[in-house]
Coordinates of C-alpha atoms in Angstrom, one line a residue:
Chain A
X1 CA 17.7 55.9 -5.7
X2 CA 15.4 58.5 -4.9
X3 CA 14.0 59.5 -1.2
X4 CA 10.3 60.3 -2.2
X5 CA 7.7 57.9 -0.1
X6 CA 4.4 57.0 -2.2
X7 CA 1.9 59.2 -0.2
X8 CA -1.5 58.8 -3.1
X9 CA -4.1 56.4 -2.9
X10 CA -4.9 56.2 -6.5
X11 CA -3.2 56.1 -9.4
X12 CA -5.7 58.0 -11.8
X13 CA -2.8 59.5 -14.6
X14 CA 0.9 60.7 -15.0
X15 CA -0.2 64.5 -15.2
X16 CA -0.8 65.2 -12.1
X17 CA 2.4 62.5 -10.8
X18 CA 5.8 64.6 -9.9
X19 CA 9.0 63.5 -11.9
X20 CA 10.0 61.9 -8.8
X21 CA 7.1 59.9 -7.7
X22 CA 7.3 58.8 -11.6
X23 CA 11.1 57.5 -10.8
X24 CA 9.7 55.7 -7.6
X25 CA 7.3 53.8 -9.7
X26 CA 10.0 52.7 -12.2
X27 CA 12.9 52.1 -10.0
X28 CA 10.3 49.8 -7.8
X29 CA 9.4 48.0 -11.0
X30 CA 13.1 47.1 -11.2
X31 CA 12.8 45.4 -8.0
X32 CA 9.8 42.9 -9.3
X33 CA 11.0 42.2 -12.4
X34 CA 12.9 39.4 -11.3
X35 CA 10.1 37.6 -9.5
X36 CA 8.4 36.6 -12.5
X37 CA 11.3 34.8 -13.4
X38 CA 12.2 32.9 -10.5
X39 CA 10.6 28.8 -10.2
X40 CA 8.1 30.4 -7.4
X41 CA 6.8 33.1 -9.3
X42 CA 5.1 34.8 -6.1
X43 CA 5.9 36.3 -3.5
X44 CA 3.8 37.1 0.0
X45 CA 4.2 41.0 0.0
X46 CA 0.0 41.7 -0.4
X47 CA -1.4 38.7 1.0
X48 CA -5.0 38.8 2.7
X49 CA -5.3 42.0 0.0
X50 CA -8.6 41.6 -2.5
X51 CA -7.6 43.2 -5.7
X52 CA -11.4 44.0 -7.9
X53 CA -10.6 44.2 -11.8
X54 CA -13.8 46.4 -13.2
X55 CA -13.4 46.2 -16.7
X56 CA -16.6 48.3 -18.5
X57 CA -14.5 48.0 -22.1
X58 CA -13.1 45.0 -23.3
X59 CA -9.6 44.5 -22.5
X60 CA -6.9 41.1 -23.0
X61 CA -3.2 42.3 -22.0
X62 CA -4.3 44.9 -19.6
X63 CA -6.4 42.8 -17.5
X64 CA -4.2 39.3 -17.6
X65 CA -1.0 41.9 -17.0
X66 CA -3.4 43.4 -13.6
X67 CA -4.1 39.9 -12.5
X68 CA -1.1 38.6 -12.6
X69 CA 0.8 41.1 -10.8
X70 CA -1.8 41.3 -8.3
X71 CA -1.8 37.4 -7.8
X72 CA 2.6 37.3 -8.0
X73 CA 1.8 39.4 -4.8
X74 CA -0.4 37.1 -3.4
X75 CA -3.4 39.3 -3.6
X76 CA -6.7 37.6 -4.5
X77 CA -8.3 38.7 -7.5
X78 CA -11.9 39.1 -9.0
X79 CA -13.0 40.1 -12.2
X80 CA -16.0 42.1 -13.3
X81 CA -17.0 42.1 -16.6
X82 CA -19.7 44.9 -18.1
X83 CA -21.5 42.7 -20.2
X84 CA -22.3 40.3 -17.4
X85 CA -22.8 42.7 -14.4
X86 CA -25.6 44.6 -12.9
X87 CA -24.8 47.5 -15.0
X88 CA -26.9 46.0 -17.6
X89 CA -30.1 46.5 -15.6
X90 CA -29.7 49.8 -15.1
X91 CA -27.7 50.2 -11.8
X92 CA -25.3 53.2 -11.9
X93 CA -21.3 53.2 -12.0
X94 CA -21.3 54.7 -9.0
X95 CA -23.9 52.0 -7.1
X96 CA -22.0 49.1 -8.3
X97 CA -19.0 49.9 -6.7
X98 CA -20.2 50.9 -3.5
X99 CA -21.6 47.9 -3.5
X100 CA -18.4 46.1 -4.3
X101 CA -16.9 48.4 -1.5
X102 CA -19.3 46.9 0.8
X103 CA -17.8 43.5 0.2
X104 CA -14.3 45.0 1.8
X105 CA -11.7 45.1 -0.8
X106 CA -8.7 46.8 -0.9
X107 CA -8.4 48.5 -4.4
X108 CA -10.2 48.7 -8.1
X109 CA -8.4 49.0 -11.2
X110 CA -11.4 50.5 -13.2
X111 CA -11.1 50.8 -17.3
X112 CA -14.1 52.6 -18.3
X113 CA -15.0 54.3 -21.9
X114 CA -15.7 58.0 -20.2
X115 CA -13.0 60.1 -19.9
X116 CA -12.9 61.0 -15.9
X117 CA -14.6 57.9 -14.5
X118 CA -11.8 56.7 -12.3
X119 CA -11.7 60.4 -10.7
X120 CA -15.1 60.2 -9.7
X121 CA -14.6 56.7 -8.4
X122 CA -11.4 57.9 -6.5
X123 CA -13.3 60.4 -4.6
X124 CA -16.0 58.4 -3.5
X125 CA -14.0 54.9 -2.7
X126 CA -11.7 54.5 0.6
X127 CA -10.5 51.6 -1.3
X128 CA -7.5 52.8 -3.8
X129 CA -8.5 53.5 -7.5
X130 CA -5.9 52.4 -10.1
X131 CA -7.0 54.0 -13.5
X132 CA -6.2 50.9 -16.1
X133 CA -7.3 53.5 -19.0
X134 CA -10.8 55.7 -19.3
X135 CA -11.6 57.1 -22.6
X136 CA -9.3 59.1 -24.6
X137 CA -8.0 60.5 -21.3
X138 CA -4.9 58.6 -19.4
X139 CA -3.8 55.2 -19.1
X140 CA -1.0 55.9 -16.6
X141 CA 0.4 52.5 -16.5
X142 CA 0.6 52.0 -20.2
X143 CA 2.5 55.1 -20.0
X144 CA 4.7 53.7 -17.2
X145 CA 5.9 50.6 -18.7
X146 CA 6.7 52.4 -22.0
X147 CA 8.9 54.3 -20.3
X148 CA 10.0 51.4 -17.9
X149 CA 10.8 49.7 -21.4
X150 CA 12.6 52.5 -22.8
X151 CA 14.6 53.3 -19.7
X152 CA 15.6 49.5 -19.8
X153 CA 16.6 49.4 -23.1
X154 CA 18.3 53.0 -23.5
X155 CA 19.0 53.2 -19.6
X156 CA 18.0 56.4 -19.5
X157 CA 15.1 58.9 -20.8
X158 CA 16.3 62.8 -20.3
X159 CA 17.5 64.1 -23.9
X160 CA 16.1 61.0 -25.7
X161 CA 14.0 61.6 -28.8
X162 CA 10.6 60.0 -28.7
X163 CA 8.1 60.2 -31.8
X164 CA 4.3 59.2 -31.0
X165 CA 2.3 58.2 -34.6
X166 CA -0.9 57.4 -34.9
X167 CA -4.2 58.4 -33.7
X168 CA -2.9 61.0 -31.3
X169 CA -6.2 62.7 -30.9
X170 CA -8.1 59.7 -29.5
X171 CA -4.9 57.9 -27.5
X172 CA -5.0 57.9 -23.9
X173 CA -1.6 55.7 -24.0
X174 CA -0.3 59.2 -26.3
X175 CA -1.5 61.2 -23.5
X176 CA -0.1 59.5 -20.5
X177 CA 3.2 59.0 -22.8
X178 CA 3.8 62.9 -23.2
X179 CA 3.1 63.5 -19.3
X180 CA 5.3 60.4 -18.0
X181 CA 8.2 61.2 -20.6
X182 CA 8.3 64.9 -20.6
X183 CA 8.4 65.2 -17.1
X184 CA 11.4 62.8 -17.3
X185 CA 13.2 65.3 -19.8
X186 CA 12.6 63.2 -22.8
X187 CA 12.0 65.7 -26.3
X188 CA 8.4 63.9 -27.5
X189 CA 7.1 64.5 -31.4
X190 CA 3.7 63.6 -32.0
X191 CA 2.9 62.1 -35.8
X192 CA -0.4 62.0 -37.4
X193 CA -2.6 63.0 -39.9
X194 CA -3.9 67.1 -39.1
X195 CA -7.2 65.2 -38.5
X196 CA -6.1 63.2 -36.2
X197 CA -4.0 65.6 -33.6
X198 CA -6.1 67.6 -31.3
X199 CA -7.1 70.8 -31.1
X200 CA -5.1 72.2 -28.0
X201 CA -1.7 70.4 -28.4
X202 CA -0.3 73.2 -28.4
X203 CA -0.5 73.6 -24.9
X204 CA 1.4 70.4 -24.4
X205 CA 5.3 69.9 -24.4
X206 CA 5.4 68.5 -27.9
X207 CA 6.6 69.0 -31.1
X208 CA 3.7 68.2 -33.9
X209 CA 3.9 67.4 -37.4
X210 CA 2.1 65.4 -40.4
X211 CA 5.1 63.9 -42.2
X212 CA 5.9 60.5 -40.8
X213 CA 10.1 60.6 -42.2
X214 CA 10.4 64.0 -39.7
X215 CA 8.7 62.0 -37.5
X216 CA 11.2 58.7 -38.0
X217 CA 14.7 61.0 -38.0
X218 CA 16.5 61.3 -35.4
X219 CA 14.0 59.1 -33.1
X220 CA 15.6 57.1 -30.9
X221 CA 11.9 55.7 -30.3
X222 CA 9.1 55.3 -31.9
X223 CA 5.8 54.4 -30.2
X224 CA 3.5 53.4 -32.8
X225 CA -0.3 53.8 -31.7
X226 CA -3.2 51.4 -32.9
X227 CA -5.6 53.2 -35.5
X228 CA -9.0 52.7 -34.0
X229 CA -10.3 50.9 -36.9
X230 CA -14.0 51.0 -35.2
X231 CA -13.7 55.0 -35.5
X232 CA -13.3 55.0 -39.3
X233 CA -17.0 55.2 -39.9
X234 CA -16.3 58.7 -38.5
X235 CA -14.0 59.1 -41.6
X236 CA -11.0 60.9 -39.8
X237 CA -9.1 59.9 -43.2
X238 CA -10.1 58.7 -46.6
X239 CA -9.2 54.9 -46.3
X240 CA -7.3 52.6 -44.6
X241 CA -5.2 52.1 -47.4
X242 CA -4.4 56.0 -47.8
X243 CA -3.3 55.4 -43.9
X244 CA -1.0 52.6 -44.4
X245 CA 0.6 54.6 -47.7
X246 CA 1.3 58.2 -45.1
X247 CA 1.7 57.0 -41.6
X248 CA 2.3 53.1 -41.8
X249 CA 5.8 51.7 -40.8
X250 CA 7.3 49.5 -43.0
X251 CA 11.4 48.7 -43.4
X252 CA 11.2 50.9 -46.5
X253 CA 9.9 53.6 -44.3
X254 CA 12.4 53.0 -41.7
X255 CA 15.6 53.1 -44.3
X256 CA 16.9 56.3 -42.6
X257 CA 16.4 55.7 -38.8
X258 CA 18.8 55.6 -36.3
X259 CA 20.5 51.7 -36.2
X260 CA 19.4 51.4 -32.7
X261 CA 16.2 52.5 -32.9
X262 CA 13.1 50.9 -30.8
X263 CA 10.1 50.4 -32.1
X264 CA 7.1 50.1 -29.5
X265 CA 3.0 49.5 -29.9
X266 CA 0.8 49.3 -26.8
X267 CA -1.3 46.5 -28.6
X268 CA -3.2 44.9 -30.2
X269 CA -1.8 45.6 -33.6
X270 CA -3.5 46.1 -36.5
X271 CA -0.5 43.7 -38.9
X272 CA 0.1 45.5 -42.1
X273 CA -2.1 48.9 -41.0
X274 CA 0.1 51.0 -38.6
X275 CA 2.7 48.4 -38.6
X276 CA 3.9 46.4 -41.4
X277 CA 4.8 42.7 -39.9
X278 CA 8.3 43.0 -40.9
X279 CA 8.6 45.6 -38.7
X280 CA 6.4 43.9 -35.7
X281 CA 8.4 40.6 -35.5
X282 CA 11.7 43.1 -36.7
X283 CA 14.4 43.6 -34.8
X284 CA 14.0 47.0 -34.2
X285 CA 10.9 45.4 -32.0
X286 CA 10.4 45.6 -27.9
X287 CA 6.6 45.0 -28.2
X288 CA 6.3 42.2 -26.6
X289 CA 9.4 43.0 -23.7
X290 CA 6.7 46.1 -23.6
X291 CA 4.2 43.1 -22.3
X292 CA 6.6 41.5 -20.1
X293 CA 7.3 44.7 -18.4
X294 CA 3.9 45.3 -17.7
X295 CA 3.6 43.0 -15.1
X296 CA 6.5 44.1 -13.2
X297 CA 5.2 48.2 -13.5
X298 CA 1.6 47.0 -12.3
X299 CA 3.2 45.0 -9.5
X300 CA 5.1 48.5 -8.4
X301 CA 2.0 50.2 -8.2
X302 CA -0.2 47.6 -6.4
X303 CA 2.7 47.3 -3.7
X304 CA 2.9 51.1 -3.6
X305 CA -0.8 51.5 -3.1
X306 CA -1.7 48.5 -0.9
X307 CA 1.5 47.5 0.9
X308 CA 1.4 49.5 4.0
X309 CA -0.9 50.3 6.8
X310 CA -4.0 52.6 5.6
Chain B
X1 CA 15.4 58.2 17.5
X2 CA 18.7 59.5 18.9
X3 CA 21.5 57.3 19.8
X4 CA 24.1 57.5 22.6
X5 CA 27.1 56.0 21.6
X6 CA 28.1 53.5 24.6
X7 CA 31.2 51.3 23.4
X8 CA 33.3 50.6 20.4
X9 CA 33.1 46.4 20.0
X10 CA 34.9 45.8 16.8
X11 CA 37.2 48.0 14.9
X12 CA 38.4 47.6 11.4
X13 CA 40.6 44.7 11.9
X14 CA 38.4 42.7 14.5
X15 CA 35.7 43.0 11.9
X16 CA 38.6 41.7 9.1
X17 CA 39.3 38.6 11.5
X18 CA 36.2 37.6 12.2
X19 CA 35.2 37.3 8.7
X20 CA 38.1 35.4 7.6
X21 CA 37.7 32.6 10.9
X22 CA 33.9 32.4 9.6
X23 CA 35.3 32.1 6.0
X24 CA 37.8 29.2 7.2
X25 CA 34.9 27.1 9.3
X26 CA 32.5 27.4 5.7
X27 CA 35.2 26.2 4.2
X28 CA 36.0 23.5 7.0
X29 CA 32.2 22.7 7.2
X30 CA 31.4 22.2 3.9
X31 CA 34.6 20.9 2.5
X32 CA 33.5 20.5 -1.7
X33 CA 33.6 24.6 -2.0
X34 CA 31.8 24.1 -5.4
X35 CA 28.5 23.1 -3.2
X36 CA 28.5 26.0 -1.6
X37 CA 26.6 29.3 -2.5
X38 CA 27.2 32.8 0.0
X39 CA 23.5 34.8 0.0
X40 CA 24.0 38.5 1.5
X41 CA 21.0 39.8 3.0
X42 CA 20.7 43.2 2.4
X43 CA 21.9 45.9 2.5
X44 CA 25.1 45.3 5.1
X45 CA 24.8 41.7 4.6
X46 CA 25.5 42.0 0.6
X47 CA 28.7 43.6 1.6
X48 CA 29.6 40.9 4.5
X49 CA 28.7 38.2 2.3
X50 CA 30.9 39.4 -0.3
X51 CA 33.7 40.0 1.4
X52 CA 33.3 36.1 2.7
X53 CA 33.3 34.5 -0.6
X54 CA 36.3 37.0 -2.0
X55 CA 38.3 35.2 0.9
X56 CA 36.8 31.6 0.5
X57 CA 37.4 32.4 -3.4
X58 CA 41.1 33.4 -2.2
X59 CA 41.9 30.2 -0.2
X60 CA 40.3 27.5 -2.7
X61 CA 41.4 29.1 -5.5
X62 CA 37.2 28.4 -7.0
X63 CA 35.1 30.9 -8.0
X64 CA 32.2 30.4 -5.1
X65 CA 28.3 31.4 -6.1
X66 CA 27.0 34.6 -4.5
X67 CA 23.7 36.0 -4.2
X68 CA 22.2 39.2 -2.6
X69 CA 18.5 38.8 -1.4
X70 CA 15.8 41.6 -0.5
X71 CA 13.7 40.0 2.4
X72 CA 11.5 43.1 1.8
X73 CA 8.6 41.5 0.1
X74 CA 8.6 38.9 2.7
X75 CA 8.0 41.1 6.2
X76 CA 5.9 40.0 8.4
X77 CA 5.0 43.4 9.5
X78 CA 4.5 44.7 6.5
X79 CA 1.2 45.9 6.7
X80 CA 1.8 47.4 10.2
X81 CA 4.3 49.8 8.8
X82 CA 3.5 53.5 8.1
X83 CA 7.0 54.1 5.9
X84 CA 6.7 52.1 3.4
X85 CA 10.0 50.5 2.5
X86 CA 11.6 50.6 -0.3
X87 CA 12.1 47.2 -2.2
X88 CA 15.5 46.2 -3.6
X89 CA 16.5 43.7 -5.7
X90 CA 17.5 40.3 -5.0
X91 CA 19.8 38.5 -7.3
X92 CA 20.3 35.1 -7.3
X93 CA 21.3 34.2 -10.3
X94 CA 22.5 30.4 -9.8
X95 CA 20.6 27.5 -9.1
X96 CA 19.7 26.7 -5.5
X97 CA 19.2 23.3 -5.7
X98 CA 21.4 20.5 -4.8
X99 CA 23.7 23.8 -3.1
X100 CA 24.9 24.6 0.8
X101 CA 23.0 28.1 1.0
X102 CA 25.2 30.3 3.6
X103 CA 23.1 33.3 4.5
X104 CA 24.8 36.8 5.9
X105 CA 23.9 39.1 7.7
X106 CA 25.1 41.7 10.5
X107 CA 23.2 41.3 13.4
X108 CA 21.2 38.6 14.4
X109 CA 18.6 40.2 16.8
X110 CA 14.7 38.0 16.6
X111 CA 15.7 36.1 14.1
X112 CA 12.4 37.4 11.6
X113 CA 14.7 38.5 8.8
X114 CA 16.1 35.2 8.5
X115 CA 13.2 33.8 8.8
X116 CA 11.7 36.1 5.6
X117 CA 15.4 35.0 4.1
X118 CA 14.4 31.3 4.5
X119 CA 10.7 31.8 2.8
X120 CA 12.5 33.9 0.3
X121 CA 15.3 31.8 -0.7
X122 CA 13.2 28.3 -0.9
X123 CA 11.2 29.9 -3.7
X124 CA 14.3 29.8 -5.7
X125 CA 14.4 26.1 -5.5
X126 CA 15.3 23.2 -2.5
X127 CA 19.2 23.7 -1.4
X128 CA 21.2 20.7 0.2
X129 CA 20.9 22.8 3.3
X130 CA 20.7 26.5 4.6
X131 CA 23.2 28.1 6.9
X132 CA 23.9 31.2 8.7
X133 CA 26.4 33.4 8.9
X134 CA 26.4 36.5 11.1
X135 CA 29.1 39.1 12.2
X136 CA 27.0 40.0 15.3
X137 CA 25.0 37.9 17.6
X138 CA 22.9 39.7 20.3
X139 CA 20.6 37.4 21.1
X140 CA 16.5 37.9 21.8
X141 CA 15.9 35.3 19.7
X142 CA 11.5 35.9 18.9
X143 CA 11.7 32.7 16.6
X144 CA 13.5 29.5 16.7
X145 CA 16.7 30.4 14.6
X146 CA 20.4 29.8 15.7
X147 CA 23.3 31.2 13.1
X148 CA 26.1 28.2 12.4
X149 CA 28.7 31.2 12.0
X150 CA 28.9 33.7 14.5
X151 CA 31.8 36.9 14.1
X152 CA 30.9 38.0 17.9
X153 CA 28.2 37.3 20.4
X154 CA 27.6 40.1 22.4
X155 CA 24.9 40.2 25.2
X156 CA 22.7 43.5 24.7
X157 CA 19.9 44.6 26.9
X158 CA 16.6 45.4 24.4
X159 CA 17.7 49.1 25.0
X160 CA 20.5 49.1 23.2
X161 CA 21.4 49.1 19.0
X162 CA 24.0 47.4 17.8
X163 CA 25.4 49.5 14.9
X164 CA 27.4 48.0 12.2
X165 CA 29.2 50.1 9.7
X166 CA 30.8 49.1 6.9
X167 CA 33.0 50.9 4.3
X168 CA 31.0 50.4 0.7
X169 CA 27.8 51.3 2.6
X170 CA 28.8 53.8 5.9
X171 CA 32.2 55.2 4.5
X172 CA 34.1 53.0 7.8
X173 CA 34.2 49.7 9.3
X174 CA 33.2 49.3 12.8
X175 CA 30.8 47.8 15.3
X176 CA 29.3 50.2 17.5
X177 CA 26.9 49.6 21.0
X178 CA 24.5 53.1 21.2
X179 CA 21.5 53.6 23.4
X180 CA 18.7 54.9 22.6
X181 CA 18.3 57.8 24.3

């Protein structure tokens, strides 16, 4: 067990996280596991806490996963949706949540579609910021409790292959998975068509290429991303079917893995695109213990924010 | 804080006795062993509760439940606390209903980490009872809590620490009185 004490406020992304506060995180999450299984799933660690869920982009698993862990810790919740909040008549990002500020809360876990959003928040909030994905930037704990997964599964990360595939160049959950699992000593591969990688990845930690079986070999994971299906209008490749035929994983596809392979997708799934459903409901398959886990990460990191004096 | 080490109270084999007379009144107490479940509070009470139900284990012959809780979550001065603590699991992986609950710890001092214990373990479930075990008491009871197993009582001015030390966790087993100085 490591010695580090949680020191941040926020929680904006796993760059700018140290290995060890990283390891903090996941060993806490270990801890709350449990507590969703027990008959009382709650117990009184954040009570009189108010917990403000500021979704601007739509969002299932994330925010159910948020709520939950902040309610198992007997936080009280809220939720703000962008269609139905004052953001529609014209007042500013930064006006609403002071606003909400004023109403004495304890933290906001912002998702917002503008890369940065939850820094800007951060600076201007005493209240802590948790960054539950902006843009194609980070979404730190997608990233945690893919490693939390992996870790559980593998029980360990340093020296393990992990191949990202899919739509690398628009991910935040590719992004926050080559911080988190680098800095952990994990070799990462990123997989996609040369359209769809970034221009700059060179200056990450990660090995690149275009051919999904050098991708598959040797992996010991596999994270397979969602293809933004609302961005093919932008025609990043010719057609969904040429996407499924390259870069989709089916069993055939998967013939030469490693036997204990893990095959991971932050959601929602586009069935028979990225991921054939064979392979989904397959055994190879943590998704949904990817789910599960999220509860426990989020519950880490709103006890590691809130649960101590300010 | 800096502690001056005043007396030795319990050595190795004190601490050895004591545990096995508190094992023999569970035993006495409770008389069907399969009822009974031992709950270590941690971290020194894992290891005293453990060592209890290897001995009641020994003299029944029965394999006896055993638990270890983390009454972190459950402080009631948790949001008074600069150092955050670190949280630890709890395992109880058993049943609590229709059992004896026997909860360890080392020293019994205000009583308000039993008193998280007790919130703790009834979320698990309603046990047939709740008892406690403890290798120290010192008294300065803040809450109304008496243990049903007591190892040694030993009067203590608020000064003074009562330091337990135990060989999986400090490397030795003995009880120590310190003041702070």
């Amino acid at each position: 067990m490591t010695s580090t004490k949680w020191q941040r406020k926020d929680l904006l992304g796993l760059e700018e996280l140290s290995a060890e506060e990283i390891e903090l995180i996941l060993n806490t999450a270990t801890s709350f596991k449990e507590i969703s299984e027990r008959p009382i799933k709650k117990v009184p660690a954040l009570r009189g806490k108010t917990v403000v869920m500021f979704f601007v982009e739509p969002s299932t698993r994330t925010r159910t996963s948020f709520e939950l862990a902040a309610k198992r810790l007997s936080a009280d919740t809220l939720s703000i949706a962008a269609s139905t909040s004052s953001l529609q008549k014209g007042e500013t990002l930064k006006d609403t949540v002071k606003n909400i500020e004023a109403m004495k809360i304890d933290a906001v876990v912002i998702r917002h579609s503008s890369s940065g959003a939850p820094y800007t928040l951060a600076k201007i909030l005493a209240p802590s910021v948790i960054n539950a994905g902006d843009g194609s930037h980070e979404h730190p704990t997608q990233g945690l409790l893919d490693m939390f997964t992996i870790k559980e599964r593998k029980h360990r990360i340093k020296g393990l292959n992990v191949s990202i595939v899919g739509d690398i160049m628009h991910s935040r959950v590719a992004r926050s998975n080559i911080w988190g699992l680098t800095k952990l000593g994990a070799n990462v591969t990123v997989c996609a068509p040369a359209t769809l990688i970034p221009a700059g990845i060179e200056k990450l930690p990660v090995r690149v290429t275009t051919d999904l079986k050098e991708a598959i070999k040797d992996a010991d994971v596999l994270n397979v991303l969602r293809i933004q299906l609302e961005r093919q209008k932008d025609k990043f490749f010719p057609s969904i079917r040429e996407y499924m035929m390259k870069f989709g994983v089916s069993l055939e596809t998967l013939k030469d893995a490693k036997k204990d392979l893990l095959i991971m997708h932050p959601g929602p799934i586009n069935r028979g695109v990225e991921l054939t459903p064979e392979v989904a409901d397959g055994p190879y398959s943590v998704i949904l213990d990817q789910v599960t886990n999220g509860i426990a990460v989020r519950m880490a990191v709103l006890f590691l924010l809130l649960g101590k004096k300010k | 804080m800096t502690l001056k080490e005043k007396a030795k109270i319990m050595d190795k084999e004190a601490i050895t006795k004591a545990l096995t007379r508190i094992a023999c009144e569970i035993i006495e107490h409770n008389k069907i062993v399969e009822d009974v479940a031992i709950v270590g509070i941690r971290n020194r009470g894992e290891h005293l509760g453990r060592r209890i139900a290897e001995i009641v284990e020994a003299k029944q012959g029965k394999p006896v439940a055993f638990g270890v809780l983390d009454i972190t979550l459950y402080r009631d001065d948790l949001t008074d606390v600069a150092e955050q603590p670190i949280v630890r699991q709890t395992h109880v992986d058993f049943d609590v209903t229709e059992k004896h609950i026997v909860l360890v710890d080392d020293v019994l001092y205000t009583g308000r980490t039993i008193r998280c214990a007790l919130d703790e373990i009834i979320d698990f479930g309603r046990p047939k009872s709740i008892q406690l075990a403890v290798l120290i008491d010192r008294g300065h009871r803040e809450l109304p809590i008496r243990p049903d197993y007591v190892g040694k009582n030993i009067p203590t001015s608020d000064k003074e620490v009562v330091e337990v030390k135990l060989e999986e966790f400090d490397g030795k087993d003995e009880v120590v009185l310190a003041e702070k100085a």
